Amino acid sequence: MKKPARLDIDAILDDSGTRIVVCCGAGGVGKTTTAAALGLRAAERGRCVVVLTVDPARRLAQSMGLTELDNTPRLVSSPEGGGQLFAMMLDMKRTFDEIIEAHADPARARQILSNPFYQSLSSSFSGTQEYMAMEKLGQLRRSDEWDLIIVDTPPSRSALDFLDAPERLGRFLDGRVIRLLTAPAKAGGRNAFRLLNAGFGLVAGAMTKLLGAQVIKDLQTFVSALDAVFGGFRQRADMTYKLLQAPGTAFLVVAAPERDAMREASYFVERLAEERMPLAGLVVNRVHVAPASKLSAARSAAAAEDLDSRGEHELTAAVLRLHAGRMQLMAREGREQEHFTSAHPTVPVVRVRAMSEDVHDLTGLRQIGDLLASA
Amino acid sequence: MVESPDTDWTDVRLHVVTGKGGTGKTTVAAALALALAAGGRKVLLVEVEGRQGIAQIFDLPPLPYEERKVAVAPSGGDVYALAVDPEEAMLEYIEMFYGMRRAGRALTKMGIVDFATTVAPGFRDVLVTGKTTEAVRRRGKNGRRIYDAVVLDAPPTGRIARFLNVTQEVAGLAKVGPIKNHSELVNGVVKSRETAVHLVTLLEEMPVQETLDGIGELRSAGLPTGCIFINMVRDSLLPQAALDTAVKARFDPGELVLGLKAAGVADGAQAVAMAEALAEEVAEHAHRTELERAERESLAGAGLKSYDLPLLADGVDLAGLYELAESIRTQGAA
């Protein structure tokens, strides 16, 4: 098997040129834990760090002293050596409201904030969380209060949503639909689609019939009110996108040694290359190890069978079977990683062995940090 | 149609399967569909997130928006699959209820469907749940239901209550009108005794916590909870006494040294070193078993029936899927 280069985590964290680390990957692979562990390690190595997280598991949040979504970085730890660790949980609706407030005059802002479509969009549009995470990242970076920002991406349907969400939202806000919906309102006509041509008339009739007149009216009010802040939206999204491409950013793709997670990781690596986003490497979490790895699965299973047939040493036979199962699991995990490396031979990799327990405190995070750096 | 077999969920026609990412939700949904179809029944497996997970599991090319047979169940019975696309569902809905095919196409072409379902995800959810409940209600010429059961591979636990609680979600957007009426029709099926929401979990801390939170949310939304599928359960290979001593770090490798020698695996100092390494594996295993037991107790607190599904040694493939379906059947879940 071709061995991938080792991913040097400390070199990334110690480089004062590194200003942003983005942890991305499929759901359930330990992204948030990795982000928090990296944050603690960087702080203990003297950096002033903020970890931006989206919906962490309760106990992990508690391990960093986070109890609620408040959109404000909280000090978690100030280790010796001058470093500091802050953490914050993203409140996506609050972040969205703030953008509206920043870009619209107070009357218009009120109009937007109270519209039912805005409320739906800001609290449940599947890309809003991703977009707002990136927006918050941009804000933290521009504030320049921290010299390192570590962000974990939201657990989306697709791990790539955070790259696509700003674009998708932008498309809606600029598109022809908006023109269709805003034109009559601007013309001030009561008949919403009066000024439009026959094709539009057909569509308008259908929409009214399907959605009901009130929905159309709410949608129009929403869209025309939002019209004023579109420019700002676009501009901010573009700025954040450029920030992600900048040399001070390092993307870490996080995975577990399972087929789906590794497939997602592969896809992600390709996508980052397409977008010219700087990939630092792959973190493979939850890799199983066996202290008795010299004893192969086949040999172990055969020995167990032999003992069984002789009716001797039941306990040893059971232990050997347990070991054989573990070796099989390791072999499967190894194959998944080999597939990745043969497709992406230049991507540095670090493996973190499976822990028997979830992380509950800073000690646990520190231990993960050590594993990340030493593996 | 064949008589319903006597199972724990005989009256249920819509099985909604949810779970945290990584727990094997799609796999369990597919296995459940196979199990329900066994013995000559007809079951529809629905996917709504556009991931083509069903096609991958059954080793098929991507599924179109069309009900198509994907597998034959043990002793006869068919599993059909459908990947619901919100846009297509919208077109179908427009055509079915309004007979406006051309207008529907125009709406799609102009990106209006995409727009409407994106700014208001509640609309999207109504469309996909609407399609699913339509399949549940659909009857053939003889007046009997076309499908004996429908299995929905639903969004993850964190989103499930919202996803199913469609009337609530669109209430703020459409107080009257066709969308509202449609959502009430959907609601009638989803909240009935014919529906059960099953949760897939692993015996690990985060998935268990999320499962318990999800059950709480489903209950407060008045949605019918079904059972818990505990997935990827490992056989406990070791006797409880050995586990107990291992957990207290008092497992004696001496017995292993003798066993290894007897089996001819190792000798002398090598046997001692190997026994010690194996003892370390035993200790880890025992520790994990303890944790799993604790997680199992937390799950029991939810008061739902639960079924164990085995960890498949070779990963999930078609054979593994049938193995899971068999396990679901022997436990009486289908």
mmCIF file with all atom_site columns, N, CA and C in Angstrom, chain A residues 57-59 116 120 124-125 157 171-172 177 180 200 203 207 209-210 215 263 290-292 299 303 310 318 322-323 326 332 356 358 360, chain B residues 49 56 94 98 107 110 112 114-115 118-119 121 159 172-173 178 205-206 209 213 237-238 255 259 262 265 280-281 284-285 287 291 313:
data_model
loop_
_atom_site.group_PDB
_atom_site.id
_atom_site.type_symbol
_atom_site.label_atom_id
_atom_site.label_alt_id
_atom_site.label_comp_id
_atom_site.label_asym_id
_atom_site.label_entity_id
_atom_site.label_seq_id
_atom_site.pdbx_PDB_ins_code
_atom_site.Cartn_x
_atom_site.Cartn_y
_atom_site.Cartn_z
_atom_site.occupancy
_atom_site.B_iso_or_equiv
_atom_site.pdbx_formal_charge
_atom_site.auth_seq_id
_atom_site.auth_comp_id
_atom_site.auth_asym_id
_atom_site.auth_atom_id
_atom_site.pdbx_PDB_model_num
ATOM 1   N N  . ALA A 1 57  ? -22.806 18.535  20.277  1.00 0.00 ? 57  ALA A N  1
ATOM 2   C CA . ALA A 1 57  ? -23.466 17.627  21.214  1.00 0.00 ? 57  ALA A CA 1
ATOM 3   C C  . ALA A 1 57  ? -23.394 18.249  22.602  1.00 0.00 ? 57  ALA A C  1
ATOM 4   N N  . ARG A 1 58  ? -24.426 17.982  23.398  1.00 0.00 ? 58  ARG A N  1
ATOM 5   C CA . ARG A 1 58  ? -24.567 18.679  24.670  1.00 0.00 ? 58  ARG A CA 1
ATOM 6   C C  . ARG A 1 58  ? -23.315 18.599  25.540  1.00 0.00 ? 58  ARG A C  1
ATOM 7   N N  . ARG A 1 59  ? -22.810 17.380  25.710  1.00 0.00 ? 59  ARG A N  1
ATOM 8   C CA . ARG A 1 59  ? -21.698 17.247  26.654  1.00 0.00 ? 59  ARG A CA 1
ATOM 9   C C  . ARG A 1 59  ? -20.406 17.844  26.137  1.00 0.00 ? 59  ARG A C  1
ATOM 10  N N  . PRO A 1 116 ? -43.639 36.440  7.412   1.00 0.00 ? 116 PRO A N  1
ATOM 11  C CA . PRO A 1 116 ? -43.595 34.980  7.644   1.00 0.00 ? 116 PRO A CA 1
ATOM 12  C C  . PRO A 1 116 ? -42.572 34.260  6.772   1.00 0.00 ? 116 PRO A C  1
ATOM 13  N N  . SER A 1 120 ? -39.495 31.901  8.076   1.00 0.00 ? 120 SER A N  1
ATOM 14  C CA . SER A 1 120 ? -39.261 30.537  7.615   1.00 0.00 ? 120 SER A CA 1
ATOM 15  C C  . SER A 1 120 ? -37.850 30.387  7.056   1.00 0.00 ? 120 SER A C  1
ATOM 16  N N  . SER A 1 124 ? -35.315 27.948  8.959   1.00 0.00 ? 124 SER A N  1
ATOM 17  C CA . SER A 1 124 ? -35.300 26.558  8.510   1.00 0.00 ? 124 SER A CA 1
ATOM 18  C C  . SER A 1 124 ? -34.825 26.305  7.082   1.00 0.00 ? 124 SER A C  1
ATOM 19  N N  . PHE A 1 125 ? -34.493 27.310  6.314   1.00 0.00 ? 125 PHE A N  1
ATOM 20  C CA . PHE A 1 125 ? -33.932 27.064  4.969   1.00 0.00 ? 125 PHE A CA 1
ATOM 21  C C  . PHE A 1 125 ? -32.683 26.209  5.147   1.00 0.00 ? 125 PHE A C  1
ATOM 22  N N  . ARG A 1 157 ? -27.036 17.847  4.931   1.00 0.00 ? 157 ARG A N  1
ATOM 23  C CA . ARG A 1 157 ? -27.371 16.725  4.070   1.00 0.00 ? 157 ARG A CA 1
ATOM 24  C C  . ARG A 1 157 ? -26.124 16.353  3.279   1.00 0.00 ? 157 ARG A C  1
ATOM 25  N N  . ARG A 1 171 ? -28.611 33.235  -5.816  1.00 0.00 ? 171 ARG A N  1
ATOM 26  C CA . ARG A 1 171 ? -29.332 32.954  -7.054  1.00 0.00 ? 171 ARG A CA 1
ATOM 27  C C  . ARG A 1 171 ? -30.805 33.299  -6.891  1.00 0.00 ? 171 ARG A C  1
ATOM 28  N N  . PHE A 1 172 ? -31.347 32.949  -5.735  1.00 0.00 ? 172 PHE A N  1
ATOM 29  C CA . PHE A 1 172 ? -32.752 33.255  -5.500  1.00 0.00 ? 172 PHE A CA 1
ATOM 30  C C  . PHE A 1 172 ? -32.987 34.742  -5.423  1.00 0.00 ? 172 PHE A C  1
ATOM 31  N N  . VAL A 1 177 ? -37.254 35.110  -10.822 1.00 0.00 ? 177 VAL A N  1
ATOM 32  C CA . VAL A 1 177 ? -38.419 34.949  -9.966  1.00 0.00 ? 177 VAL A CA 1
ATOM 33  C C  . VAL A 1 177 ? -38.643 36.235  -9.180  1.00 0.00 ? 177 VAL A C  1
ATOM 34  N N  . LEU A 1 180 ? -40.072 38.798  -11.334 1.00 0.00 ? 180 LEU A N  1
ATOM 35  C CA . LEU A 1 180 ? -41.484 38.511  -11.546 1.00 0.00 ? 180 LEU A CA 1
ATOM 36  C C  . LEU A 1 180 ? -42.319 38.971  -10.351 1.00 0.00 ? 180 LEU A C  1
ATOM 37  N N  . PHE A 1 200 ? -46.377 34.925  -18.457 1.00 0.00 ? 200 PHE A N  1
ATOM 38  C CA . PHE A 1 200 ? -46.353 35.247  -17.040 1.00 0.00 ? 200 PHE A CA 1
ATOM 39  C C  . PHE A 1 200 ? -47.754 35.185  -16.454 1.00 0.00 ? 200 PHE A C  1
ATOM 40  N N  . VAL A 1 203 ? -48.599 31.727  -15.561 1.00 0.00 ? 203 VAL A N  1
ATOM 41  C CA . VAL A 1 203 ? -47.871 31.349  -14.359 1.00 0.00 ? 203 VAL A CA 1
ATOM 42  C C  . VAL A 1 203 ? -48.504 32.001  -13.134 1.00 0.00 ? 203 VAL A C  1
ATOM 43  N N  . MET A 1 207 ? -50.000 30.223  -9.906  1.00 0.00 ? 207 MET A N  1
ATOM 44  C CA . MET A 1 207 ? -49.453 30.434  -8.571  1.00 0.00 ? 207 MET A CA 1
ATOM 45  C C  . MET A 1 207 ? -50.534 30.868  -7.583  1.00 0.00 ? 207 MET A C  1
ATOM 46  N N  . LYS A 1 209 ? -53.655 30.273  -7.787  1.00 0.00 ? 209 LYS A N  1
ATOM 47  C CA . LYS A 1 209 ? -54.543 29.143  -7.549  1.00 0.00 ? 209 LYS A CA 1
ATOM 48  C C  . LYS A 1 209 ? -53.916 28.147  -6.570  1.00 0.00 ? 209 LYS A C  1
ATOM 49  N N  . LEU A 1 210 ? -52.612 27.921  -6.766  1.00 0.00 ? 210 LEU A N  1
ATOM 50  C CA . LEU A 1 210 ? -51.928 26.925  -5.945  1.00 0.00 ? 210 LEU A CA 1
ATOM 51  C C  . LEU A 1 210 ? -51.633 27.405  -4.548  1.00 0.00 ? 210 LEU A C  1
ATOM 52  N N  . VAL A 1 215 ? -50.686 34.197  0.267   1.00 0.00 ? 215 VAL A N  1
ATOM 53  C CA . VAL A 1 215 ? -49.302 33.733  0.235   1.00 0.00 ? 215 VAL A CA 1
ATOM 54  C C  . VAL A 1 215 ? -48.512 34.540  -0.796  1.00 0.00 ? 215 VAL A C  1
ATOM 55  N N  . ARG A 1 263 ? -16.030 8.148   1.333   1.00 0.00 ? 263 ARG A N  1
ATOM 56  C CA . ARG A 1 263 ? -16.506 8.549   0.015   1.00 0.00 ? 263 ARG A CA 1
ATOM 57  C C  . ARG A 1 263 ? -16.796 10.059  0.020   1.00 0.00 ? 263 ARG A C  1
ATOM 58  N N  . ALA A 1 290 ? -5.179  -2.701  17.490  1.00 0.00 ? 290 ALA A N  1
ATOM 59  C CA . ALA A 1 290 ? -5.178  -3.918  18.307  1.00 0.00 ? 290 ALA A CA 1
ATOM 60  C C  . ALA A 1 290 ? -3.788  -4.072  18.906  1.00 0.00 ? 290 ALA A C  1
ATOM 61  N N  . PRO A 1 291 ? -3.710  -4.126  20.245  1.00 0.00 ? 291 PRO A N  1
ATOM 62  C CA . PRO A 1 291 ? -2.393  -4.331  20.858  1.00 0.00 ? 291 PRO A CA 1
ATOM 63  C C  . PRO A 1 291 ? -1.728  -5.618  20.357  1.00 0.00 ? 291 PRO A C  1
ATOM 64  N N  . ALA A 1 292 ? -2.510  -6.642  20.114  1.00 0.00 ? 292 ALA A N  1
ATOM 65  C CA . ALA A 1 292 ? -1.916  -7.910  19.661  1.00 0.00 ? 292 ALA A CA 1
ATOM 66  C C  . ALA A 1 292 ? -1.994  -8.037  18.138  1.00 0.00 ? 292 ALA A C  1
ATOM 67  N N  . ARG A 1 299 ? -5.279  -16.641 11.649  1.00 0.00 ? 299 ARG A N  1
ATOM 68  C CA . ARG A 1 299 ? -4.591  -17.521 12.572  1.00 0.00 ? 299 ARG A CA 1
ATOM 69  C C  . ARG A 1 299 ? -5.342  -17.583 13.900  1.00 0.00 ? 299 ARG A C  1
ATOM 70  N N  . ALA A 1 303 ? -7.075  -20.887 15.508  1.00 0.00 ? 303 ALA A N  1
ATOM 71  C CA . ALA A 1 303 ? -6.664  -21.364 16.831  1.00 0.00 ? 303 ALA A CA 1
ATOM 72  C C  . ALA A 1 303 ? -7.890  -21.522 17.733  1.00 0.00 ? 303 ALA A C  1
ATOM 73  N N  . ARG A 1 310 ? -11.358 -29.209 20.558  1.00 0.00 ? 310 ARG A N  1
ATOM 74  C CA . ARG A 1 310 ? -10.790 -30.068 21.590  1.00 0.00 ? 310 ARG A CA 1
ATOM 75  C C  . ARG A 1 310 ? -11.502 -29.887 22.929  1.00 0.00 ? 310 ARG A C  1
ATOM 76  N N  . ALA A 1 318 ? -12.570 -17.769 23.271  1.00 0.00 ? 318 ALA A N  1
ATOM 77  C CA . ALA A 1 318 ? -13.436 -16.596 23.137  1.00 0.00 ? 318 ALA A CA 1
ATOM 78  C C  . ALA A 1 318 ? -12.605 -15.335 22.884  1.00 0.00 ? 318 ALA A C  1
ATOM 79  N N  . LEU A 1 322 ? -12.653 -12.817 19.683  1.00 0.00 ? 322 LEU A N  1
ATOM 80  C CA . LEU A 1 322 ? -12.791 -11.367 19.841  1.00 0.00 ? 322 LEU A CA 1
ATOM 81  C C  . LEU A 1 322 ? -11.689 -10.652 19.061  1.00 0.00 ? 322 LEU A C  1
ATOM 82  N N  . HIS A 1 323 ? -10.477 -11.175 19.221  1.00 0.00 ? 323 HIS A N  1
ATOM 83  C CA . HIS A 1 323 ? -9.330  -10.579 18.532  1.00 0.00 ? 323 HIS A CA 1
ATOM 84  C C  . HIS A 1 323 ? -9.479  -10.684 17.008  1.00 0.00 ? 323 HIS A C  1
ATOM 85  N N  . ARG A 1 326 ? -11.762 -8.085  15.731  1.00 0.00 ? 326 ARG A N  1
ATOM 86  C CA . ARG A 1 326 ? -11.148 -6.769  15.718  1.00 0.00 ? 326 ARG A CA 1
ATOM 87  C C  . ARG A 1 326 ? -10.177 -6.617  14.535  1.00 0.00 ? 326 ARG A C  1
ATOM 88  N N  . ARG A 1 332 ? -10.784 -3.958  7.299   1.00 0.00 ? 332 ARG A N  1
ATOM 89  C CA . ARG A 1 332 ? -11.772 -3.243  6.496   1.00 0.00 ? 332 ARG A CA 1
ATOM 90  C C  . ARG A 1 332 ? -11.511 -1.738  6.554   1.00 0.00 ? 332 ARG A C  1
ATOM 91  N N  . SER A 1 356 ? -12.772 4.872   23.767  1.00 0.00 ? 356 SER A N  1
ATOM 92  C CA . SER A 1 356 ? -13.933 4.111   24.241  1.00 0.00 ? 356 SER A CA 1
ATOM 93  C C  . SER A 1 356 ? -15.051 5.024   24.720  1.00 0.00 ? 356 SER A C  1
ATOM 94  N N  . ASP A 1 358 ? -16.902 9.134   24.815  1.00 0.00 ? 358 ASP A N  1
ATOM 95  C CA . ASP A 1 358 ? -16.969 10.466  24.237  1.00 0.00 ? 358 ASP A CA 1
ATOM 96  C C  . ASP A 1 358 ? -16.216 11.441  25.137  1.00 0.00 ? 358 ASP A C  1
ATOM 97  N N  . HIS A 1 360 ? -15.692 14.562  27.448  1.00 0.00 ? 360 HIS A N  1
ATOM 98  C CA . HIS A 1 360 ? -16.563 15.310  28.352  1.00 0.00 ? 360 HIS A CA 1
ATOM 99  C C  . HIS A 1 360 ? -15.915 16.533  28.944  1.00 0.00 ? 360 HIS A C  1
ATOM 100 N N  . GLU B 2 49  ? -34.396 12.574  0.485   1.00 0.00 ? 49  GLU B N  1
ATOM 101 C CA . GLU B 2 49  ? -33.342 13.570  0.597   1.00 0.00 ? 49  GLU B CA 1
ATOM 102 C C  . GLU B 2 49  ? -32.430 13.675  -0.618  1.00 0.00 ? 49  GLU B C  1
ATOM 103 N N  . GLN B 2 56  ? -27.880 2.899   -3.933  1.00 0.00 ? 56  GLN B N  1
ATOM 104 C CA . GLN B 2 56  ? -26.566 2.398   -3.513  1.00 0.00 ? 56  GLN B CA 1
ATOM 105 C C  . GLN B 2 56  ? -26.697 1.097   -2.745  1.00 0.00 ? 56  GLN B C  1
ATOM 106 N N  . ILE B 2 94  ? -49.801 19.484  -8.989  1.00 0.00 ? 94  ILE B N  1
ATOM 107 C CA . ILE B 2 94  ? -50.518 20.490  -9.774  1.00 0.00 ? 94  ILE B CA 1
ATOM 108 C C  . ILE B 2 94  ? -51.420 19.827  -10.805 1.00 0.00 ? 94  ILE B C  1
ATOM 109 N N  . TYR B 2 98  ? -55.283 20.058  -10.098 1.00 0.00 ? 98  TYR B N  1
ATOM 110 C CA . TYR B 2 98  ? -55.770 21.219  -10.839 1.00 0.00 ? 98  TYR B CA 1
ATOM 111 C C  . TYR B 2 98  ? -55.847 20.985  -12.342 1.00 0.00 ? 98  TYR B C  1
ATOM 112 N N  . LEU B 2 107 ? -43.978 26.914  -14.415 1.00 0.00 ? 107 LEU B N  1
ATOM 113 C CA . LEU B 2 107 ? -43.516 27.266  -13.068 1.00 0.00 ? 107 LEU B CA 1
ATOM 114 C C  . LEU B 2 107 ? -42.132 26.691  -12.796 1.00 0.00 ? 107 LEU B C  1
ATOM 115 N N  . MET B 2 110 ? -39.340 28.391  -14.897 1.00 0.00 ? 110 MET B N  1
ATOM 116 C CA . MET B 2 110 ? -38.958 29.707  -14.419 1.00 0.00 ? 110 MET B CA 1
ATOM 117 C C  . MET B 2 110 ? -38.282 29.656  -13.054 1.00 0.00 ? 110 MET B C  1
ATOM 118 N N  . ILE B 2 112 ? -39.651 28.774  -10.337 1.00 0.00 ? 112 ILE B N  1
ATOM 119 C CA . ILE B 2 112 ? -40.533 29.201  -9.261  1.00 0.00 ? 112 ILE B CA 1
ATOM 120 C C  . ILE B 2 112 ? -40.755 28.100  -8.233  1.00 0.00 ? 112 ILE B C  1
ATOM 121 N N  . ASP B 2 114 ? -38.615 25.764  -7.503  1.00 0.00 ? 114 ASP B N  1
ATOM 122 C CA . ASP B 2 114 ? -37.370 25.725  -6.763  1.00 0.00 ? 114 ASP B CA 1
ATOM 123 C C  . ASP B 2 114 ? -37.341 26.847  -5.719  1.00 0.00 ? 114 ASP B C  1
ATOM 124 N N  . PHE B 2 115 ? -37.746 28.016  -6.176  1.00 0.00 ? 115 PHE B N  1
ATOM 125 C CA . PHE B 2 115 ? -37.751 29.186  -5.303  1.00 0.00 ? 115 PHE B CA 1
ATOM 126 C C  . PHE B 2 115 ? -38.695 28.993  -4.118  1.00 0.00 ? 115 PHE B C  1
ATOM 127 N N  . THR B 2 118 ? -37.590 26.524  -1.675  1.00 0.00 ? 118 THR B N  1
ATOM 128 C CA . THR B 2 118 ? -36.372 26.867  -0.958  1.00 0.00 ? 118 THR B CA 1
ATOM 129 C C  . THR B 2 118 ? -36.602 27.937  0.094   1.00 0.00 ? 118 THR B C  1
ATOM 130 N N  . VAL B 2 119 ? -37.334 28.994  -0.263  1.00 0.00 ? 119 VAL B N  1
ATOM 131 C CA . VAL B 2 119 ? -37.557 30.015  0.762   1.00 0.00 ? 119 VAL B CA 1
ATOM 132 C C  . VAL B 2 119 ? -38.479 29.481  1.852   1.00 0.00 ? 119 VAL B C  1
ATOM 133 N N  . PRO B 2 121 ? -39.073 25.919  3.299   1.00 0.00 ? 121 PRO B N  1
ATOM 134 C CA . PRO B 2 121 ? -38.845 24.472  3.317   1.00 0.00 ? 121 PRO B CA 1
ATOM 135 C C  . PRO B 2 121 ? -40.100 23.707  3.749   1.00 0.00 ? 121 PRO B C  1
ATOM 136 N N  . ARG B 2 159 ? -34.249 16.685  12.633  1.00 0.00 ? 159 ARG B N  1
ATOM 137 C CA . ARG B 2 159 ? -35.198 17.435  11.819  1.00 0.00 ? 159 ARG B CA 1
ATOM 138 C C  . ARG B 2 159 ? -36.569 16.757  11.737  1.00 0.00 ? 159 ARG B C  1
ATOM 139 N N  . GLY B 2 172 ? -47.833 29.281  9.354   1.00 0.00 ? 172 GLY B N  1
ATOM 140 C CA . GLY B 2 172 ? -47.488 30.686  9.323   1.00 0.00 ? 172 GLY B CA 1
ATOM 141 C C  . GLY B 2 172 ? -47.476 31.234  7.911   1.00 0.00 ? 172 GLY B C  1
ATOM 142 N N  . LEU B 2 173 ? -47.286 30.353  6.926   1.00 0.00 ? 173 LEU B N  1
ATOM 143 C CA . LEU B 2 173 ? -47.128 30.797  5.549   1.00 0.00 ? 173 LEU B CA 1
ATOM 144 C C  . LEU B 2 173 ? -48.447 30.816  4.797   1.00 0.00 ? 173 LEU B C  1
ATOM 145 N N  . PRO B 2 178 ? -55.077 26.229  -0.871  1.00 0.00 ? 178 PRO B N  1
ATOM 146 C CA . PRO B 2 178 ? -54.821 24.838  -1.234  1.00 0.00 ? 178 PRO B CA 1
ATOM 147 C C  . PRO B 2 178 ? -53.663 24.196  -0.475  1.00 0.00 ? 178 PRO B C  1
ATOM 148 N N  . GLU B 2 205 ? -23.020 7.282   23.073  1.00 0.00 ? 205 GLU B N  1
ATOM 149 C CA . GLU B 2 205 ? -23.588 8.399   23.803  1.00 0.00 ? 205 GLU B CA 1
ATOM 150 C C  . GLU B 2 205 ? -24.366 9.403   22.948  1.00 0.00 ? 205 GLU B C  1
ATOM 151 N N  . MET B 2 206 ? -23.743 9.909   21.907  1.00 0.00 ? 206 MET B N  1
ATOM 152 C CA . MET B 2 206 ? -24.406 10.963  21.134  1.00 0.00 ? 206 MET B CA 1
ATOM 153 C C  . MET B 2 206 ? -25.659 10.492  20.419  1.00 0.00 ? 206 MET B C  1
ATOM 154 N N  . GLN B 2 209 ? -28.418 10.054  23.029  1.00 0.00 ? 209 GLN B N  1
ATOM 155 C CA . GLN B 2 209 ? -28.945 11.339  23.486  1.00 0.00 ? 209 GLN B CA 1
ATOM 156 C C  . GLN B 2 209 ? -29.882 11.932  22.437  1.00 0.00 ? 209 GLN B C  1
ATOM 157 N N  . ASP B 2 213 ? -33.856 12.837  22.724  1.00 0.00 ? 213 ASP B N  1
ATOM 158 C CA . ASP B 2 213 ? -34.352 14.189  22.411  1.00 0.00 ? 213 ASP B CA 1
ATOM 159 C C  . ASP B 2 213 ? -35.419 14.120  21.325  1.00 0.00 ? 213 ASP B C  1
ATOM 160 N N  . LEU B 2 237 ? -18.991 -11.869 23.061  1.00 0.00 ? 237 LEU B N  1
ATOM 161 C CA . LEU B 2 237 ? -18.296 -13.143 22.895  1.00 0.00 ? 237 LEU B CA 1
ATOM 162 C C  . LEU B 2 237 ? -17.814 -13.715 24.208  1.00 0.00 ? 237 LEU B C  1
ATOM 163 N N  . LEU B 2 238 ? -17.584 -12.846 25.151  1.00 0.00 ? 238 LEU B N  1
ATOM 164 C CA . LEU B 2 238 ? -16.946 -13.298 26.383  1.00 0.00 ? 238 LEU B CA 1
ATOM 165 C C  . LEU B 2 238 ? -17.964 -13.531 27.487  1.00 0.00 ? 238 LEU B C  1
ATOM 166 N N  . GLU B 2 255 ? -4.192  -17.540 32.297  1.00 0.00 ? 255 GLU B N  1
ATOM 167 C CA . GLU B 2 255 ? -5.043  -18.536 31.639  1.00 0.00 ? 255 GLU B CA 1
ATOM 168 C C  . GLU B 2 255 ? -4.853  -18.478 30.114  1.00 0.00 ? 255 GLU B C  1
ATOM 169 N N  . GLY B 2 259 ? -3.653  -21.222 27.242  1.00 0.00 ? 259 GLY B N  1
ATOM 170 C CA . GLY B 2 259 ? -4.505  -21.452 26.071  1.00 0.00 ? 259 GLY B CA 1
ATOM 171 C C  . GLY B 2 259 ? -3.739  -21.248 24.775  1.00 0.00 ? 259 GLY B C  1
ATOM 172 N N  . ALA B 2 262 ? -1.471  -24.120 24.266  1.00 0.00 ? 262 ALA B N  1
ATOM 173 C CA . ALA B 2 262 ? -2.224  -25.322 23.889  1.00 0.00 ? 262 ALA B CA 1
ATOM 174 C C  . ALA B 2 262 ? -2.652  -25.277 22.430  1.00 0.00 ? 262 ALA B C  1
ATOM 175 N N  . VAL B 2 265 ? -0.235  -21.371 19.202  1.00 0.00 ? 265 VAL B N  1
ATOM 176 C CA . VAL B 2 265 ? -0.105  -20.052 18.594  1.00 0.00 ? 265 VAL B CA 1
ATOM 177 C C  . VAL B 2 265 ? 1.217   -19.407 18.972  1.00 0.00 ? 265 VAL B C  1
ATOM 178 N N  . GLU B 2 280 ? -5.261  -6.749  27.171  1.00 0.00 ? 280 GLU B N  1
ATOM 179 C CA . GLU B 2 280 ? -5.548  -5.320  26.976  1.00 0.00 ? 280 GLU B CA 1
ATOM 180 C C  . GLU B 2 280 ? -6.784  -5.157  26.084  1.00 0.00 ? 280 GLU B C  1
ATOM 181 N N  . GLU B 2 281 ? -6.866  -5.972  25.041  1.00 0.00 ? 281 GLU B N  1
ATOM 182 C CA . GLU B 2 281 ? -8.041  -5.919  24.158  1.00 0.00 ? 281 GLU B CA 1
ATOM 183 C C  . GLU B 2 281 ? -9.296  -6.316  24.925  1.00 0.00 ? 281 GLU B C  1
ATOM 184 N N  . GLU B 2 284 ? -10.465 -3.411  27.081  1.00 0.00 ? 284 GLU B N  1
ATOM 185 C CA . GLU B 2 284 ? -11.145 -2.386  26.270  1.00 0.00 ? 284 GLU B CA 1
ATOM 186 C C  . GLU B 2 284 ? -12.559 -2.833  25.912  1.00 0.00 ? 284 GLU B C  1
ATOM 187 N N  . HIS B 2 285 ? -12.636 -4.083  25.514  1.00 0.00 ? 285 HIS B N  1
ATOM 188 C CA . HIS B 2 285 ? -13.930 -4.643  25.134  1.00 0.00 ? 285 HIS B CA 1
ATOM 189 C C  . HIS B 2 285 ? -14.899 -4.600  26.322  1.00 0.00 ? 285 HIS B C  1
ATOM 190 N N  . HIS B 2 287 ? -14.795 -2.634  28.907  1.00 0.00 ? 287 HIS B N  1
ATOM 191 C CA . HIS B 2 287 ? -15.136 -1.243  29.199  1.00 0.00 ? 287 HIS B CA 1
ATOM 192 C C  . HIS B 2 287 ? -16.250 -0.774  28.262  1.00 0.00 ? 287 HIS B C  1
ATOM 193 N N  . LEU B 2 291 ? -20.217 0.495   28.948  1.00 0.00 ? 291 LEU B N  1
ATOM 194 C CA . LEU B 2 291 ? -20.807 1.743   28.448  1.00 0.00 ? 291 LEU B CA 1
ATOM 195 C C  . LEU B 2 291 ? -22.078 1.451   27.659  1.00 0.00 ? 291 LEU B C  1
ATOM 196 N N  . ALA B 2 313 ? -20.384 -8.196  9.889   1.00 0.00 ? 313 ALA B N  1
ATOM 197 C CA . ALA B 2 313 ? -18.923 -8.267  9.895   1.00 0.00 ? 313 ALA B CA 1
ATOM 198 C C  . ALA B 2 313 ? -18.322 -7.756  8.586   1.00 0.00 ? 313 ALA B C  1
#
